[in-house]
mmCIF file of C-alpha atoms (C1' of nucleotides) in Angstrom:
data_model
loop_
_atom_site.group_PDB
_atom_site.id
_atom_site.type_symbol
_atom_site.label_atom_id
_atom_site.label_comp_id
_atom_site.label_asym_id
_atom_site.label_seq_id
_atom_site.Cartn_x
_atom_site.Cartn_y
_atom_site.Cartn_z
ATOM 1 C CA UNK A 1 19.645 -9.674 23.312
ATOM 2 C CA UNK A 2 18.358 -13.237 23.132
ATOM 3 C CA UNK A 3 16.888 -15.376 20.196
ATOM 4 C CA UNK A 4 13.417 -15.053 21.497
ATOM 5 C CA UNK A 5 13.388 -11.288 21.820
ATOM 6 C CA UNK A 6 15.331 -10.824 18.539
ATOM 7 C CA UNK A 7 12.999 -12.860 16.759
ATOM 8 C CA UNK A 8 9.896 -10.933 18.291
ATOM 9 C CA UNK A 9 11.517 -7.677 17.306
ATOM 10 C CA UNK A 10 12.025 -8.841 13.858
ATOM 11 C CA UNK A 11 8.566 -10.136 13.316
ATOM 12 C CA UNK A 12 7.151 -7.016 14.639
ATOM 13 C CA UNK A 13 9.198 -4.610 12.902
ATOM 14 C CA UNK A 14 8.530 -6.389 9.776
ATOM 15 C CA UNK A 15 4.659 -6.532 10.478
ATOM 16 C CA UNK A 16 4.414 -2.714 10.782
ATOM 17 C CA UNK A 17 6.572 -2.440 7.540
ATOM 18 C CA UNK A 18 3.961 -4.224 5.975
ATOM 19 C CA UNK A 19 2.149 -1.127 5.134
ATOM 20 C CA UNK A 20 5.091 0.242 3.168
ATOM 21 C CA UNK A 21 4.889 -2.598 0.901
ATOM 22 C CA UNK A 22 0.963 -2.703 0.827
ATOM 23 C CA UNK A 23 0.163 -5.569 2.794
ATOM 24 C CA UNK A 24 -1.425 -6.143 6.147
ATOM 25 C CA UNK A 25 0.128 -6.738 9.446
ATOM 26 C CA UNK A 26 -0.912 -10.542 9.802
ATOM 27 C CA UNK A 27 0.301 -11.363 6.326
ATOM 28 C CA UNK A 28 3.747 -9.534 6.838
ATOM 29 C CA UNK A 29 4.280 -11.334 10.227
ATOM 30 C CA UNK A 30 3.507 -14.619 8.597
ATOM 31 C CA UNK A 31 5.947 -14.085 5.964
ATOM 32 C CA UNK A 32 8.460 -13.000 8.585
ATOM 33 C CA UNK A 33 7.983 -16.005 10.659
ATOM 34 C CA UNK A 34 8.526 -18.242 7.708
ATOM 35 C CA UNK A 35 11.399 -16.275 6.506
ATOM 36 C CA UNK A 36 13.501 -16.887 9.703
ATOM 37 C CA UNK A 37 12.108 -20.497 10.263
ATOM 38 C CA UNK A 38 14.512 -23.386 9.529
ATOM 39 C CA UNK A 39 11.853 -25.662 8.330
ATOM 40 C CA UNK A 40 8.265 -25.393 6.870
ATOM 41 C CA UNK A 41 5.514 -24.492 9.278
ATOM 42 C CA UNK A 42 1.882 -25.858 9.596
ATOM 43 C CA UNK A 43 -1.030 -23.603 10.033
ATOM 44 C CA UNK A 44 -1.128 -24.841 13.494
ATOM 45 C CA UNK A 45 2.425 -23.777 14.093
ATOM 46 C CA UNK A 46 1.997 -20.408 12.784
ATOM 47 C CA UNK A 47 -1.286 -19.596 14.642
ATOM 48 C CA UNK A 48 0.164 -20.743 17.887
ATOM 49 C CA UNK A 49 3.335 -18.537 17.441
ATOM 50 C CA UNK A 50 1.871 -15.511 16.419
ATOM 51 C CA UNK A 51 -1.305 -15.844 18.601
ATOM 52 C CA UNK A 52 -3.806 -15.377 15.568
ATOM 53 C CA UNK A 53 -6.784 -17.235 14.691
ATOM 54 C CA UNK A 54 -7.264 -20.171 12.556
ATOM 55 C CA UNK A 55 -9.280 -18.128 10.104
ATOM 56 C CA UNK A 56 -6.875 -15.270 9.982
ATOM 57 C CA UNK A 57 -3.951 -17.671 9.456
ATOM 58 C CA UNK A 58 -5.867 -19.199 6.504
ATOM 59 C CA UNK A 59 -6.880 -16.212 4.859
ATOM 60 C CA UNK A 60 -3.471 -14.436 5.069
ATOM 61 C CA UNK A 61 -1.558 -17.621 3.907
ATOM 62 C CA UNK A 62 -3.713 -17.732 0.692
ATOM 63 C CA UNK A 63 -3.077 -14.107 0.084
ATOM 64 C CA UNK A 64 0.629 -14.729 0.293
ATOM 65 C CA UNK A 65 0.164 -17.546 -1.914
ATOM 66 C CA UNK A 66 -1.625 -15.295 -4.314
ATOM 67 C CA UNK A 67 1.499 -12.886 -4.095
ATOM 68 C CA UNK A 68 3.697 -15.958 -4.917
ATOM 69 C CA UNK A 69 5.719 -15.334 -1.890
ATOM 70 C CA UNK A 70 4.690 -18.346 -0.104
ATOM 71 C CA UNK A 71 4.181 -21.980 -1.318
ATOM 72 C CA UNK A 72 2.846 -25.083 0.074
ATOM 73 C CA UNK A 73 5.234 -28.091 0.680
ATOM 74 C CA UNK A 74 4.323 -31.623 1.256
ATOM 75 C CA UNK A 75 5.838 -33.084 4.478
ATOM 76 C CA UNK A 76 5.952 -36.825 4.116
ATOM 77 C CA UNK A 77 4.089 -38.803 6.817
ATOM 78 C CA UNK A 78 2.204 -35.603 7.463
ATOM 79 C CA UNK A 79 -1.645 -35.059 6.742
ATOM 80 C CA UNK A 80 -1.585 -31.237 7.102
ATOM 81 C CA UNK A 81 -0.187 -28.766 4.795
ATOM 82 C CA UNK A 82 3.144 -27.044 5.235
ATOM 83 C CA UNK A 83 4.283 -23.528 4.271
ATOM 84 C CA UNK A 84 7.461 -21.984 3.192
ATOM 85 C CA UNK A 85 8.217 -18.449 1.888
ATOM 86 C CA UNK A 86 11.080 -17.546 -0.839
ATOM 87 C CA UNK A 87 14.193 -17.366 1.316
ATOM 88 C CA UNK A 88 16.257 -15.493 -1.162
ATOM 89 C CA UNK A 89 15.931 -11.738 -0.558
ATOM 90 C CA UNK A 90 16.923 -10.691 -4.011
ATOM 91 C CA UNK A 91 14.146 -13.109 -5.365
ATOM 92 C CA UNK A 92 11.589 -11.798 -2.873
ATOM 93 C CA UNK A 93 12.294 -8.299 -3.788
ATOM 94 C CA UNK A 94 11.745 -9.271 -7.517
ATOM 95 C CA UNK A 95 8.311 -10.749 -6.785
ATOM 96 C CA UNK A 96 7.068 -8.035 -4.741
ATOM 97 C CA UNK A 97 8.259 -5.291 -7.080
ATOM 98 C CA UNK A 98 6.656 -7.104 -10.068
ATOM 99 C CA UNK A 99 3.421 -7.415 -8.080
ATOM 100 C CA UNK A 100 3.048 -3.946 -6.927
ATOM 101 C CA UNK A 101 3.849 -2.810 -10.367
ATOM 102 C CA UNK A 102 0.975 -4.717 -11.536
ATOM 103 C CA UNK A 103 -1.556 -4.303 -9.073
ATOM 104 C CA UNK A 104 -0.990 -0.741 -8.234
ATOM 105 C CA UNK A 105 1.440 1.379 -10.566
ATOM 106 C CA UNK A 106 0.155 0.087 -13.917
ATOM 107 C CA UNK A 107 -3.556 1.068 -13.015
ATOM 108 C CA UNK A 108 -2.537 4.420 -11.944
ATOM 109 C CA UNK A 109 -0.709 5.193 -15.126
ATOM 110 C CA UNK A 110 -3.591 4.169 -17.063
ATOM 111 C CA UNK A 111 -5.871 6.761 -15.198
ATOM 112 C CA UNK A 112 -2.969 9.474 -15.575
ATOM 113 C CA UNK A 113 -2.931 8.580 -19.268
ATOM 114 C CA UNK A 114 -6.848 9.105 -19.656
ATOM 115 C CA UNK A 115 -6.853 12.365 -17.642
ATOM 116 C CA UNK A 116 -3.967 13.897 -19.326
ATOM 117 C CA UNK A 117 -5.575 13.089 -22.873
ATOM 118 C CA UNK A 118 -8.808 15.308 -22.331
ATOM 119 C CA UNK A 119 -9.602 17.711 -24.987
ATOM 120 C CA UNK A 120 -7.526 20.815 -24.376
ATOM 121 C CA UNK A 121 -10.198 23.625 -24.448
ATOM 122 C CA UNK A 122 -7.662 26.287 -24.191
ATOM 123 C CA UNK A 123 -8.605 27.407 -20.596
ATOM 124 C CA UNK A 124 -6.097 28.033 -18.080
ATOM 125 C CA UNK A 125 -7.183 25.331 -15.719
ATOM 126 C CA UNK A 126 -7.386 22.596 -18.462
ATOM 127 C CA UNK A 127 -3.935 23.274 -19.772
ATOM 128 C CA UNK A 128 -2.643 23.010 -15.983
ATOM 129 C CA UNK A 129 -4.432 19.826 -15.644
ATOM 130 C CA UNK A 130 -2.988 18.276 -18.754
ATOM 131 C CA UNK A 131 0.429 19.581 -18.026
ATOM 132 C CA UNK A 132 0.725 18.363 -14.526
ATOM 133 C CA UNK A 133 -1.019 15.045 -15.130
ATOM 134 C CA UNK A 134 1.162 14.376 -18.249
ATOM 135 C CA UNK A 135 4.315 15.086 -16.105
ATOM 136 C CA UNK A 136 3.224 12.718 -13.412
ATOM 137 C CA UNK A 137 2.361 10.141 -15.766
ATOM 138 C CA UNK A 138 5.800 10.174 -17.247
ATOM 139 C CA UNK A 139 7.596 10.190 -13.916
ATOM 140 C CA UNK A 140 5.434 7.145 -12.908
ATOM 141 C CA UNK A 141 6.277 5.551 -16.143
ATOM 142 C CA UNK A 142 9.870 5.900 -15.942
ATOM 143 C CA UNK A 143 9.999 4.714 -12.212
ATOM 144 C CA UNK A 144 8.010 1.703 -13.069
ATOM 145 C CA UNK A 145 10.146 0.873 -15.947
ATOM 146 C CA UNK A 146 13.250 1.439 -13.872
ATOM 147 C CA UNK A 147 12.153 -0.604 -11.091
ATOM 148 C CA UNK A 148 11.179 -3.720 -13.367
ATOM 149 C CA UNK A 149 14.415 -3.580 -15.324
ATOM 150 C CA UNK A 150 16.284 -3.369 -11.879
ATOM 151 C CA UNK A 151 14.442 -6.281 -10.632
ATOM 152 C CA UNK A 152 14.754 -8.468 -13.835
ATOM 153 C CA UNK A 153 18.630 -8.732 -13.540
ATOM 154 C CA UNK A 154 18.807 -11.914 -12.179
ATOM 155 C CA UNK A 155 22.306 -12.056 -10.701
ATOM 156 C CA UNK A 156 23.173 -9.282 -8.063
ATOM 157 C CA UNK A 157 21.256 -6.900 -10.073
ATOM 158 C CA UNK A 158 21.518 -4.187 -7.172
ATOM 159 C CA UNK A 159 25.040 -4.168 -6.314
ATOM 160 C CA UNK A 160 26.722 -5.251 -9.469
ATOM 161 C CA UNK A 161 24.969 -3.513 -12.445
ATOM 162 C CA UNK A 162 23.561 -0.315 -11.465
ATOM 163 C CA UNK A 163 25.034 0.515 -8.063
ATOM 164 C CA UNK A 164 28.473 0.914 -9.009
ATOM 165 C CA UNK A 165 27.722 3.067 -12.166
ATOM 166 C CA UNK A 166 26.301 5.644 -9.662
ATOM 167 C CA UNK A 167 29.216 5.764 -7.263
ATOM 168 C CA UNK B 1 -14.178 13.460 -20.717
ATOM 169 C CA UNK B 2 -14.751 17.056 -19.476
ATOM 170 C CA UNK B 3 -12.668 18.981 -17.078
ATOM 171 C CA UNK B 4 -14.536 18.657 -13.906
ATOM 172 C CA UNK B 5 -14.761 14.786 -14.473
ATOM 173 C CA UNK B 6 -10.935 14.547 -15.350
ATOM 174 C CA UNK B 7 -10.180 16.658 -12.125
ATOM 175 C CA UNK B 8 -12.057 14.300 -9.867
ATOM 176 C CA UNK B 9 -10.641 11.336 -11.366
ATOM 177 C CA UNK B 10 -7.262 12.714 -10.973
ATOM 178 C CA UNK B 11 -8.018 13.716 -7.322
ATOM 179 C CA UNK B 12 -9.504 10.413 -6.268
ATOM 180 C CA UNK B 13 -6.844 8.175 -7.969
ATOM 181 C CA UNK B 14 -3.966 10.321 -6.384
ATOM 182 C CA UNK B 15 -5.952 9.913 -3.234
ATOM 183 C CA UNK B 16 -6.241 6.387 -3.062
ATOM 184 C CA UNK B 17 -2.468 5.877 -4.137
ATOM 185 C CA UNK B 18 -1.766 7.938 -1.047
ATOM 186 C CA UNK B 19 -1.321 4.614 0.710
ATOM 187 C CA UNK B 20 1.505 3.521 -1.559
ATOM 188 C CA UNK B 21 3.387 6.458 -0.484
ATOM 189 C CA UNK B 22 2.492 6.294 3.122
ATOM 190 C CA UNK B 23 -0.084 9.351 3.527
ATOM 191 C CA UNK B 24 -3.655 9.304 4.087
ATOM 192 C CA UNK B 25 -6.339 10.006 1.711
ATOM 193 C CA UNK B 26 -7.205 13.610 2.565
ATOM 194 C CA UNK B 27 -3.656 14.606 2.692
ATOM 195 C CA UNK B 28 -3.085 13.049 -0.836
ATOM 196 C CA UNK B 29 -6.141 14.700 -2.088
ATOM 197 C CA UNK B 30 -5.373 18.169 -0.994
ATOM 198 C CA UNK B 31 -1.803 17.796 -2.420
ATOM 199 C CA UNK B 32 -3.541 16.625 -5.777
ATOM 200 C CA UNK B 33 -5.843 19.545 -5.745
ATOM 201 C CA UNK B 34 -3.164 22.134 -5.174
ATOM 202 C CA UNK B 35 -1.036 20.406 -7.746
ATOM 203 C CA UNK B 36 -3.383 21.100 -10.655
ATOM 204 C CA UNK B 37 -4.469 24.347 -9.360
ATOM 205 C CA UNK B 38 -3.455 27.529 -11.288
ATOM 206 C CA UNK B 39 -3.186 29.764 -8.376
ATOM 207 C CA UNK B 40 -2.829 29.306 -4.550
ATOM 208 C CA UNK B 41 -5.703 28.309 -2.488
ATOM 209 C CA UNK B 42 -7.203 29.061 0.926
ATOM 210 C CA UNK B 43 -8.283 26.720 3.521
ATOM 211 C CA UNK B 44 -11.975 27.768 2.615
ATOM 212 C CA UNK B 45 -11.233 26.830 -1.110
ATOM 213 C CA UNK B 46 -9.954 23.559 -0.241
ATOM 214 C CA UNK B 47 -12.661 22.533 2.226
ATOM 215 C CA UNK B 48 -15.391 23.588 -0.183
ATOM 216 C CA UNK B 49 -13.697 21.802 -3.194
ATOM 217 C CA UNK B 50 -13.026 18.492 -1.450
ATOM 218 C CA UNK B 51 -15.958 18.582 0.671
ATOM 219 C CA UNK B 52 -14.078 17.922 4.000
ATOM 220 C CA UNK B 53 -14.238 19.825 7.279
ATOM 221 C CA UNK B 54 -12.285 22.702 8.462
ATOM 222 C CA UNK B 55 -10.606 20.758 11.166
ATOM 223 C CA UNK B 56 -9.585 17.995 8.767
ATOM 224 C CA UNK B 57 -8.156 20.588 6.236
ATOM 225 C CA UNK B 58 -6.222 22.294 8.852
ATOM 226 C CA UNK B 59 -4.696 19.063 10.243
ATOM 227 C CA UNK B 60 -3.641 17.645 6.908
ATOM 228 C CA UNK B 61 -2.174 20.936 5.574
ATOM 229 C CA UNK B 62 -0.094 21.056 8.527
ATOM 230 C CA UNK B 63 1.274 17.567 7.649
ATOM 231 C CA UNK B 64 1.821 18.349 4.059
ATOM 232 C CA UNK B 65 3.888 21.289 5.360
ATOM 233 C CA UNK B 66 5.853 19.015 7.842
ATOM 234 C CA UNK B 67 6.632 16.767 4.647
ATOM 235 C CA UNK B 68 7.750 20.142 2.931
ATOM 236 C CA UNK B 69 5.489 19.300 0.079
ATOM 237 C CA UNK B 70 3.179 22.341 0.707
ATOM 238 C CA UNK B 71 3.924 26.023 1.460
ATOM 239 C CA UNK B 72 2.257 28.826 2.924
ATOM 240 C CA UNK B 73 2.039 31.928 0.362
ATOM 241 C CA UNK B 74 1.001 35.419 1.078
ATOM 242 C CA UNK B 75 -1.479 36.833 -1.018
ATOM 243 C CA UNK B 76 -1.391 40.722 -0.751
ATOM 244 C CA UNK B 77 -4.643 42.138 0.176
ATOM 245 C CA UNK B 78 -5.807 38.952 1.751
ATOM 246 C CA UNK B 79 -6.134 38.355 5.125
ATOM 247 C CA UNK B 80 -6.400 34.603 5.096
ATOM 248 C CA UNK B 81 -3.550 32.230 4.329
ATOM 249 C CA UNK B 82 -3.097 30.536 0.976
ATOM 250 C CA UNK B 83 -1.234 27.320 -0.033
ATOM 251 C CA UNK B 84 0.704 25.794 -2.839
ATOM 252 C CA UNK B 85 2.387 22.708 -3.470
ATOM 253 C CA UNK B 86 5.751 21.876 -5.047
ATOM 254 C CA UNK B 87 4.831 22.067 -8.846
ATOM 255 C CA UNK B 88 7.704 20.365 -10.109
ATOM 256 C CA UNK B 89 7.402 16.373 -10.258
ATOM 257 C CA UNK B 90 11.010 15.777 -10.169
ATOM 258 C CA UNK B 91 11.520 17.870 -7.059
ATOM 259 C CA UNK B 92 8.278 16.468 -5.372
ATOM 260 C CA UNK B 93 9.648 12.976 -5.864
ATOM 261 C CA UNK B 94 13.154 13.849 -4.399
ATOM 262 C CA UNK B 95 11.237 15.240 -1.305
ATOM 263 C CA UNK B 96 9.033 12.234 -0.947
ATOM 264 C CA UNK B 97 11.985 9.761 -1.285
ATOM 265 C CA UNK B 98 13.966 11.764 1.172
ATOM 266 C CA UNK B 99 11.171 11.902 3.883
ATOM 267 C CA UNK B 100 10.335 8.214 3.409
ATOM 268 C CA UNK B 101 13.799 7.226 3.671
ATOM 269 C CA UNK B 102 14.139 9.153 7.004
ATOM 270 C CA UNK B 103 10.864 8.337 8.575
ATOM 271 C CA UNK B 104 10.488 4.623 7.565
ATOM 272 C CA UNK B 105 13.453 3.055 5.963
ATOM 273 C CA UNK B 106 16.231 4.301 8.240
ATOM 274 C CA UNK B 107 14.485 2.988 11.306
ATOM 275 C CA UNK B 108 13.870 -0.316 10.069
ATOM 276 C CA UNK B 109 17.479 -0.741 8.900
ATOM 277 C CA UNK B 110 18.499 0.065 12.446
ATOM 278 C CA UNK B 111 16.353 -2.652 13.889
ATOM 279 C CA UNK B 112 17.569 -5.195 11.268
ATOM 280 C CA UNK B 113 21.096 -4.305 12.316
ATOM 281 C CA UNK B 114 20.254 -4.798 15.855
ATOM 282 C CA UNK B 115 18.617 -8.087 15.458
ATOM 283 C CA UNK B 116 21.361 -9.502 13.112
ATOM 284 C CA UNK B 117 24.060 -8.566 15.749
ATOM 285 C CA UNK B 118 22.695 -10.874 18.389
ATOM 286 C CA UNK B 119 25.293 -13.388 19.885
ATOM 287 C CA UNK B 120 25.456 -16.527 17.899
ATOM 288 C CA UNK B 121 25.001 -19.269 20.008
ATOM 289 C CA UNK B 122 25.647 -21.748 17.388
ATOM 290 C CA UNK B 123 22.042 -23.299 17.307
ATOM 291 C CA UNK B 124 20.340 -23.689 13.783
ATOM 292 C CA UNK B 125 17.629 -21.402 14.393
ATOM 293 C CA UNK B 126 19.964 -18.464 15.816
ATOM 294 C CA UNK B 127 22.095 -19.085 12.703
ATOM 295 C CA UNK B 128 19.103 -18.651 10.387
ATOM 296 C CA UNK B 129 17.757 -15.591 12.121
ATOM 297 C CA UNK B 130 21.276 -13.850 11.754
ATOM 298 C CA UNK B 131 21.642 -14.944 8.232
ATOM 299 C CA UNK B 132 18.298 -13.996 6.960
ATOM 300 C CA UNK B 133 18.061 -10.567 8.871
ATOM 301 C CA UNK B 134 21.570 -9.788 7.610
ATOM 302 C CA UNK B 135 20.530 -10.392 4.066
ATOM 303 C CA UNK B 136 17.519 -8.254 4.479
ATOM 304 C CA UNK B 137 19.454 -5.492 6.122
ATOM 305 C CA UNK B 138 21.904 -5.320 3.186
ATOM 306 C CA UNK B 139 19.174 -5.287 0.637
ATOM 307 C CA UNK B 140 17.334 -2.663 2.483
ATOM 308 C CA UNK B 141 20.436 -0.495 2.826
ATOM 309 C CA UNK B 142 21.362 -0.865 -0.801
ATOM 310 C CA UNK B 143 17.783 0.020 -1.906
ATOM 311 C CA UNK B 144 17.838 3.111 0.212
ATOM 312 C CA UNK B 145 21.228 4.277 -0.731
ATOM 313 C CA UNK B 146 20.389 3.762 -4.334
ATOM 314 C CA UNK B 147 17.094 5.728 -4.167
ATOM 315 C CA UNK B 148 18.864 8.662 -2.336
ATOM 316 C CA UNK B 149 21.369 8.720 -5.007
ATOM 317 C CA UNK B 150 18.963 8.512 -7.750
ATOM 318 C CA UNK B 151 17.097 11.359 -6.139
ATOM 319 C CA UNK B 152 19.927 13.479 -5.482
ATOM 320 C CA UNK B 153 20.879 13.892 -9.138
ATOM 321 C CA UNK B 154 19.319 17.448 -9.636
ATOM 322 C CA UNK B 155 18.902 17.423 -13.410
ATOM 323 C CA UNK B 156 16.694 14.863 -15.088
ATOM 324 C CA UNK B 157 18.172 12.197 -12.855
ATOM 325 C CA UNK B 158 15.853 9.390 -13.938
ATOM 326 C CA UNK B 159 15.910 9.780 -17.738
ATOM 327 C CA UNK B 160 19.490 10.951 -18.274
ATOM 328 C CA UNK B 161 21.918 9.239 -15.689
ATOM 329 C CA UNK B 162 20.710 5.824 -14.845
ATOM 330 C CA UNK B 163 17.920 5.070 -17.154
ATOM 331 C CA UNK B 164 19.890 5.038 -20.260
ATOM 332 C CA UNK B 165 22.546 2.734 -18.856
ATOM 333 C CA UNK B 166 20.232 0.140 -18.337
ATOM 334 C CA UNK B 167 18.708 0.138 -21.675
ATOM 335 C "C1'" DA C 1 -18.634 -45.246 2.524
ATOM 336 C "C1'" DT C 2 -17.441 -43.342 6.611
ATOM 337 C "C1'" DA C 3 -15.445 -40.346 9.984
ATOM 338 C "C1'" DA C 4 -11.785 -37.889 11.614
ATOM 339 C "C1'" DA C 5 -8.437 -34.264 10.249
ATOM 340 C "C1'" DA C 6 -7.631 -30.331 8.129
ATOM 341 C "C1'" DT C 7 -8.978 -26.318 5.769
ATOM 342 C "C1'" DT C 8 -12.046 -22.482 4.181
ATOM 343 C "C1'" DT C 9 -15.659 -19.322 4.522
ATOM 344 C "C1'" DC C 10 -18.075 -15.332 6.241
ATOM 345 C "C1'" DA C 11 -21.341 -12.867 9.673
ATOM 346 C "C1'" DA C 12 -20.138 -11.016 13.869
ATOM 347 C "C1'" DT C 13 -17.126 -8.317 16.424
ATOM 348 C "C1'" DA C 14 -13.116 -5.701 17.683
ATOM 349 C "C1'" DA C 15 -9.627 -2.547 16.754
ATOM 350 C "C1'" DT C 16 -7.863 1.069 14.272
ATOM 351 C "C1'" DT C 17 -7.952 5.184 11.804
ATOM 352 C "C1'" DA C 18 -10.153 9.286 9.802
ATOM 353 C "C1'" DT C 19 -13.329 12.985 10.100
ATOM 354 C "C1'" DT C 20 -16.171 16.236 12.193
ATOM 355 C "C1'" DG C 21 -17.539 20.315 14.577
ATOM 356 C "C1'" DA C 22 -17.605 23.318 18.006
ATOM 357 C "C1'" DA C 23 -14.750 25.602 21.721
ATOM 358 C "C1'" DA C 24 -10.423 27.755 22.393
ATOM 359 C "C1'" DG C 25 -6.703 30.098 20.639
ATOM 360 C "C1'" DT C 26 -4.550 33.417 17.452
ATOM 361 C "C1'" DT C 27 -3.865 37.299 14.392
ATOM 362 C "C1'" DT C 28 -4.965 41.483 12.367
ATOM 363 C "C1'" DA C 29 -7.308 46.008 11.283
ATOM 364 C "C1'" DA C 30 -9.187 49.991 12.930
ATOM 365 C "C1'" DT D 1 -8.098 47.476 23.029
ATOM 366 C "C1'" DT D 2 -11.739 45.420 20.925
ATOM 367 C "C1'" DA D 3 -13.817 42.517 17.981
ATOM 368 C "C1'" DA D 4 -14.109 40.414 13.839
ATOM 369 C "C1'" DA D 5 -11.542 37.124 10.747
ATOM 370 C "C1'" DC D 6 -9.237 33.318 10.741
ATOM 371 C "C1'" DT D 7 -6.817 28.896 12.623
ATOM 372 C "C1'" DT D 8 -5.886 25.294 15.678
ATOM 373 C "C1'" DT D 9 -7.275 21.527 18.836
ATOM 374 C "C1'" DC D 10 -9.365 17.563 20.459
ATOM 375 C "C1'" DA D 11 -13.157 14.728 22.268
ATOM 376 C "C1'" DA D 12 -16.833 12.670 20.055
ATOM 377 C "C1'" DT D 13 -18.194 9.912 16.318
ATOM 378 C "C1'" DA D 14 -18.084 7.477 11.976
ATOM 379 C "C1'" DA D 15 -15.715 4.786 8.538
ATOM 380 C "C1'" DT D 16 -12.864 1.642 7.467
ATOM 381 C "C1'" DT D 17 -10.152 -2.428 8.144
ATOM 382 C "C1'" DA D 18 -8.793 -6.765 10.599
ATOM 383 C "C1'" DT D 19 -9.885 -10.653 13.475
ATOM 384 C "C1'" DT D 20 -12.475 -13.892 15.513
ATOM 385 C "C1'" DG D 21 -14.647 -18.407 15.795
ATOM 386 C "C1'" DA D 22 -17.977 -21.717 14.687
ATOM 387 C "C1'" DA D 23 -20.298 -23.938 10.927
ATOM 388 C "C1'" DA D 24 -19.604 -25.823 6.382
ATOM 389 C "C1'" DT D 25 -16.737 -27.671 3.192
ATOM 390 C "C1'" DT D 26 -13.010 -30.492 1.495
ATOM 391 C "C1'" DT D 27 -9.399 -33.987 1.953
ATOM 392 C "C1'" DT D 28 -7.667 -38.118 3.319
ATOM 393 C "C1'" DA D 29 -7.010 -42.856 5.760
ATOM 394 C "C1'" DT D 30 -9.218 -46.968 6.319
#
DNA sequence: ATAAAATTTCAATAATTATTGAAAGTTTAA
DNA sequence: TTAAACTTTCAATAATTATTGAAATTTTAT
């Protein structure tokens, strides 16, 4: 496999994986492109390389910046803007975990909490609803807490701290 | 909040969360409905409750069975088929984690491995591609292993084993 | 202040994904 | 073996989501 093929394979795999971490294809592909680039890229560079429109590139870059994954960099002597992504995988994982927790998991926990707090009228079905949503709420809570703790360990969180304890 | 409202809120929240664990809305809603039901439901019951077509119900039930989350149960004296879902949240989490690992994470690891194994021709960009995909491969691998270990602890895996170690 | 360069916005359109519903297939009871 | 009960399949359609491209806006150099 040559460079170009490998690059395309990486970008398309990462792109289709986007759904797994809750972002769209173009967004994931832009991030992937920046992730393996040796220098910051302009909007022009990105749209040409990925064969997507200017508008699409602009909107998805903004979203990546909202996530805190991509940042603008100033290249001296250049008028246009350039972009880079966080290059450290651990830091990247930390940002993503934090954002997903905030955007998706926390709101769900809130709903589960509300639902499991309805008045128990003593009927079978109400008891079941309360019991099951409470169990789900606790699990989600625990997973969210665990994820955030894992991800807040700054140094080698995964391999060092937890991982070995579980061997 | 009354039972019916709470029930609907739970089903719709769980449904929209479906994307987070990689399944579609109808599939997640059917699972949610079964999850809070006090007895097995027939296809008829499900399509009426969720207001979805027979075909849709049939297809999504099959998928849930493929995932191993829903099973057919025989109700004596009844001709039609009835369905239940796994009621234990921990077991549910275990099944989901295992399936997502198999369906999505493992294939990605394979691609990352291939890409990071291309011949190093000494150019800057090739070095960067290899370095970054290798880092991503290792992280994904570690997370996958951790997830599978967590999820294989049969008893109170979360709260008991790992969770306290991290306090 | 002007105008070229660059970026953003957003209505229109395309692409993708989910859902329906009716015909075909299967199972079961008598 | 028949026919009613039930389930599955899948082409057609609907709903949702992503993408384009050109006009409007903003930024920058002179």
